[in-house]
Tab-separated table of C-alpha atoms in Angstrom:
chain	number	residue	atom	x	y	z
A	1	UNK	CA	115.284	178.637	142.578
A	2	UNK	CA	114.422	178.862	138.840
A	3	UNK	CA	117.855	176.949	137.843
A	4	UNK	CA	116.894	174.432	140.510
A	5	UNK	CA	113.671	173.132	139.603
A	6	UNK	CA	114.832	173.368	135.669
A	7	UNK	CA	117.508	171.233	136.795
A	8	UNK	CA	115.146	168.747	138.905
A	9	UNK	CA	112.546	168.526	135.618
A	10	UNK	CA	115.589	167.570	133.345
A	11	UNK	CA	116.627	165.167	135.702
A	12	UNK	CA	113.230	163.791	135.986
A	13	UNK	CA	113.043	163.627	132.171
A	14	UNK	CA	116.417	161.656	132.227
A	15	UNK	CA	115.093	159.518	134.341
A	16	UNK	CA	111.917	158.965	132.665
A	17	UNK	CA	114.045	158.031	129.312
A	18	UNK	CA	116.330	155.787	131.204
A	19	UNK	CA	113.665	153.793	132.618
A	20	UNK	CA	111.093	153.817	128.939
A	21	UNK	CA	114.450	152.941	126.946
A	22	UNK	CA	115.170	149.739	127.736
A	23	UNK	CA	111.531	148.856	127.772
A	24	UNK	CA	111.262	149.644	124.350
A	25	UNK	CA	114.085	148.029	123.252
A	26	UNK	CA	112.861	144.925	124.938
A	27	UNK	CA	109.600	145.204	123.171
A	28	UNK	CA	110.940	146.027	119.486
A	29	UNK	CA	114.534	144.897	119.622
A	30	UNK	CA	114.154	142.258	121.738
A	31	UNK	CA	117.039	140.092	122.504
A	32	UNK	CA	116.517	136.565	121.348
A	33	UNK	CA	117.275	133.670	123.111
A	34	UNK	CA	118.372	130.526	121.331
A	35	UNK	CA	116.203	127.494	120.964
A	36	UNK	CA	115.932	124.464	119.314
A	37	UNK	CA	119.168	122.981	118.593
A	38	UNK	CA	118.775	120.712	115.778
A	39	UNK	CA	121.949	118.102	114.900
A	40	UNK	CA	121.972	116.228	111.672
A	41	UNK	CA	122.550	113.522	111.135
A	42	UNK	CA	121.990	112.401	114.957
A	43	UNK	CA	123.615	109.262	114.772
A	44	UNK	CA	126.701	109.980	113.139
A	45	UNK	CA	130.473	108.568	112.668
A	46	UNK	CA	134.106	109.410	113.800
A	47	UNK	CA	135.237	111.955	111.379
A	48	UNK	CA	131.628	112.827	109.904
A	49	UNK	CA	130.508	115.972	109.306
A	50	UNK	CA	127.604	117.390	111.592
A	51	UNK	CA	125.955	120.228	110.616
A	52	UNK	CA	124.083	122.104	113.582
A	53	UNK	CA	121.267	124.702	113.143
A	54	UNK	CA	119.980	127.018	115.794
A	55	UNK	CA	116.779	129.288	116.363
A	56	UNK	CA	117.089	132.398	118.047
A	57	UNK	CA	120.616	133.562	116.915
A	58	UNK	CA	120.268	135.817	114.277
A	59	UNK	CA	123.952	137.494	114.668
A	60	UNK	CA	125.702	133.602	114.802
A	61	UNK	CA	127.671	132.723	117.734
A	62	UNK	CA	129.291	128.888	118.079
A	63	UNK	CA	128.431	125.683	119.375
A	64	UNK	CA	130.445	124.005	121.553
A	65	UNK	CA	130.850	119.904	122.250
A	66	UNK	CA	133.116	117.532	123.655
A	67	UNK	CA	133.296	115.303	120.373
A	68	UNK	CA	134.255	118.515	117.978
A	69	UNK	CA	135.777	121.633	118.233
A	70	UNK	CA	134.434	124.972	118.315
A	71	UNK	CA	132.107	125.721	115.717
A	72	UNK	CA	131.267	129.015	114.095
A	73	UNK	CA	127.532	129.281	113.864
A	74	UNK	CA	126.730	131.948	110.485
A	75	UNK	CA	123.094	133.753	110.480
A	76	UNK	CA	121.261	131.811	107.582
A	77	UNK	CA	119.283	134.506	104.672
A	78	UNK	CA	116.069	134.357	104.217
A	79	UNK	CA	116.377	133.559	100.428
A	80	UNK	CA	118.680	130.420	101.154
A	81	UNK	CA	116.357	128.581	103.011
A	82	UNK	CA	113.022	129.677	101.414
A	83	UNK	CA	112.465	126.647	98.813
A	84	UNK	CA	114.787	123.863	101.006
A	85	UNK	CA	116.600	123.511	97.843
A	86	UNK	CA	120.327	125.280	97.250
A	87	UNK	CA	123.175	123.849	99.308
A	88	UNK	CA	120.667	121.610	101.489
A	89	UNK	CA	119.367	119.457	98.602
A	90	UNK	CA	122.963	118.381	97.694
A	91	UNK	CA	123.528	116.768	101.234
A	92	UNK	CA	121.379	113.824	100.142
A	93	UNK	CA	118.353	115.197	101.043
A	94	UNK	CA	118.719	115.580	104.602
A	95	UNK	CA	117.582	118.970	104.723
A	96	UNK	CA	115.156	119.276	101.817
A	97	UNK	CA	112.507	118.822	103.578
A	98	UNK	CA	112.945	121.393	105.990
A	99	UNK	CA	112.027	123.979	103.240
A	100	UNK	CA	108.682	125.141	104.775
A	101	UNK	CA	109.613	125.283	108.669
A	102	UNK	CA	112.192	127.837	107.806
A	103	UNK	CA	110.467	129.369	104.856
A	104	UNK	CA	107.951	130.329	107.454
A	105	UNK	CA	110.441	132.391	109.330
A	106	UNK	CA	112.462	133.610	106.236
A	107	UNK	CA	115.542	132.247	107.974
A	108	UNK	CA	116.413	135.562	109.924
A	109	UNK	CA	116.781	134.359	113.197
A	110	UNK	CA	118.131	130.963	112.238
A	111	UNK	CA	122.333	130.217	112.249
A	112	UNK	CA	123.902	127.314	110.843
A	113	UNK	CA	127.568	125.857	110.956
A	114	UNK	CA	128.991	122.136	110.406
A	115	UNK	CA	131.110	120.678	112.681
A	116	UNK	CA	133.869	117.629	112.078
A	117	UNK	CA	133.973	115.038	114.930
A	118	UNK	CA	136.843	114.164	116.606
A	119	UNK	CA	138.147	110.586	114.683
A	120	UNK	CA	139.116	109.831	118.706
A	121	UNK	CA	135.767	110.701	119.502
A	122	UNK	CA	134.441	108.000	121.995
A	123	UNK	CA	130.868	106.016	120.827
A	124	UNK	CA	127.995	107.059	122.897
A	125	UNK	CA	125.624	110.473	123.170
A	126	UNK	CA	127.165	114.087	123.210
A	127	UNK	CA	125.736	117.385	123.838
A	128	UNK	CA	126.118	120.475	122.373
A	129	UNK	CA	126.107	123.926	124.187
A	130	UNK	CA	125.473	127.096	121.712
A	131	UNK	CA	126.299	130.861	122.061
A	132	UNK	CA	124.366	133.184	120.551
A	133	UNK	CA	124.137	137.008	121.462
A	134	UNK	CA	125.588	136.654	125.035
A	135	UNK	CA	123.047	133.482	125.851
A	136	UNK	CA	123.638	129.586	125.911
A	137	UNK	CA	121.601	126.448	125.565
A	138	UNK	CA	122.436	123.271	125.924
A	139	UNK	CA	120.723	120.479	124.351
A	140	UNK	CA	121.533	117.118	126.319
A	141	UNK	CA	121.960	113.966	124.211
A	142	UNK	CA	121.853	116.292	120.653
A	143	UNK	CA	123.828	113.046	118.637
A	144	UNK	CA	125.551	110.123	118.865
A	145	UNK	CA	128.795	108.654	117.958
A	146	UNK	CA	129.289	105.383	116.819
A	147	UNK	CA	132.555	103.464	116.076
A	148	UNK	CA	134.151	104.465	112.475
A	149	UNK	CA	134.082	102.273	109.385
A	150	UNK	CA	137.176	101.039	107.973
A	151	UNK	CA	136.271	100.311	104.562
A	152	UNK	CA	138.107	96.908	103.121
A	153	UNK	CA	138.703	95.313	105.688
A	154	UNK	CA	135.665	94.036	106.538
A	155	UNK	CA	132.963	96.514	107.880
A	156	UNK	CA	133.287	98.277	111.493
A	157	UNK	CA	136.331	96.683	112.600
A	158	UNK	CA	138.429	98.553	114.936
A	159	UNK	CA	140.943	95.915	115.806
A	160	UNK	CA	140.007	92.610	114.367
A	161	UNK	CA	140.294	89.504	115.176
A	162	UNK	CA	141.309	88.305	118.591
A	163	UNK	CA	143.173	85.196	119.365
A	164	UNK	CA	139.822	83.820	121.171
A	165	UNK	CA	137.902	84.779	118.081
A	166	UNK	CA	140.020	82.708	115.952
A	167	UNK	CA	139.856	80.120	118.056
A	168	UNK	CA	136.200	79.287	118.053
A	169	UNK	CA	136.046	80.689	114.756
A	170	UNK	CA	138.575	77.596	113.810
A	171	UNK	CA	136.815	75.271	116.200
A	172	UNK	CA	133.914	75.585	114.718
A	173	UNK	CA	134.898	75.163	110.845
A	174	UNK	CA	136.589	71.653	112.095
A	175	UNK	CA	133.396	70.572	113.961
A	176	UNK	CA	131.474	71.308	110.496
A	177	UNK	CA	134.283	69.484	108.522
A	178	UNK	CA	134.029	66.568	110.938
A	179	UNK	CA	129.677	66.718	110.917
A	180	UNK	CA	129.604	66.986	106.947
A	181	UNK	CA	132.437	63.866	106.707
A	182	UNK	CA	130.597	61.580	109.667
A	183	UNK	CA	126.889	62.027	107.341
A	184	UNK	CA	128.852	61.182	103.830
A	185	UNK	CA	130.335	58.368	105.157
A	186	UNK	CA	126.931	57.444	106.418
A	187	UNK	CA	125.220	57.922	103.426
A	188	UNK	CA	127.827	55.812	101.526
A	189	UNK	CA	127.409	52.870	103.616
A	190	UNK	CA	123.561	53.388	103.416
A	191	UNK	CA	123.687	52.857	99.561
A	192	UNK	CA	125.706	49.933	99.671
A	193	UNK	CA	122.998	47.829	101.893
């Protein structure tokens, strides 16, 4: 009888701790949840760089899209992101001011990666799906692609001119030709009355 209730108290107790653990893991090592998904720049080119930073993922994870591959998301330091300088002022600027949102949470719940988009990558809005200690969030519409530049050959240009183009193009620099030779010859024949 003795060995039985010992037996039922230490089962009890067991029980007690397998029920209060969790709880108080939840409470004081909570597991985050990520959260605001931020994508700079958020109008970008084929075959930019995007660099995506996430709240709530303080062990990394990756981010996921349809316009870049898998991207490793690294837990950003504290010390990094403090004064918005380092690494984030020589990006142009982009990031500098971000300095005091994430000196406020000395960066230790924050990850950062930077993704390259596809140079195939279709013009329009993406999303991007991140996952972060066994969670996901997606952020709908997070950038956008636009066409690439080609530079020298004349700006965005894909696939230049078509025949139509050069048609009217051609049409109208011999209607101009024509106009600018049909008011000389009027103005000549003015100055002779």
């Amino acid at each position: 009888m003795r060995n039985t209730r010992a037996l039922a108290a230490a089962g009890a107790a067991v029980a007690v701790l397998g029920v209060a653990a969790p709880a108080a893991v939840a409470d004081g090592g909570r597991v985050p949840n990520p959260s605001n998904i931020v994508a700079l720049p958020s109008v970008i080119a084929r075959g930019g760089q995007l660099t995506i930073t996430v709240d709530g993922c303080p062990n990394g994870g990756h981010a996921t899209s349809n316009a870049f591959e898998r991207t490793n998301l690294t837990p950003v330091s504290g010390g990094n992101d403090a004064g918005g300088g380092g690494n984030d002022a020589d990006r142009g600027g982009i990031d500098a001011g971000r300095g005091g949102i994430d000196a406020g949470r000395g960066g230790n719940d924050t990850a950062r990666g930077t993704a390259t988009i596809h140079q195939d990558a279709r013009p329009g809005s993406y999303d991007i799906t991140v996952h972060c200690s066994g969670r996901s969030l997606t952020r709908p519409a997070a950038f956008t692609v636009i066409g690439g530049v080609r530079g020298g050959i004349g700006g965005s240009s894909a696939t230049g001119a078509t025949p139509t183009d050069m048609a009217i193009g051609g049409s109208l620099v011999a209607a101009a030709v024509v106009g600018s030779g049909v008011f000389w010859m009027r103005r000549r024949a003015e100055k002779r009355i």
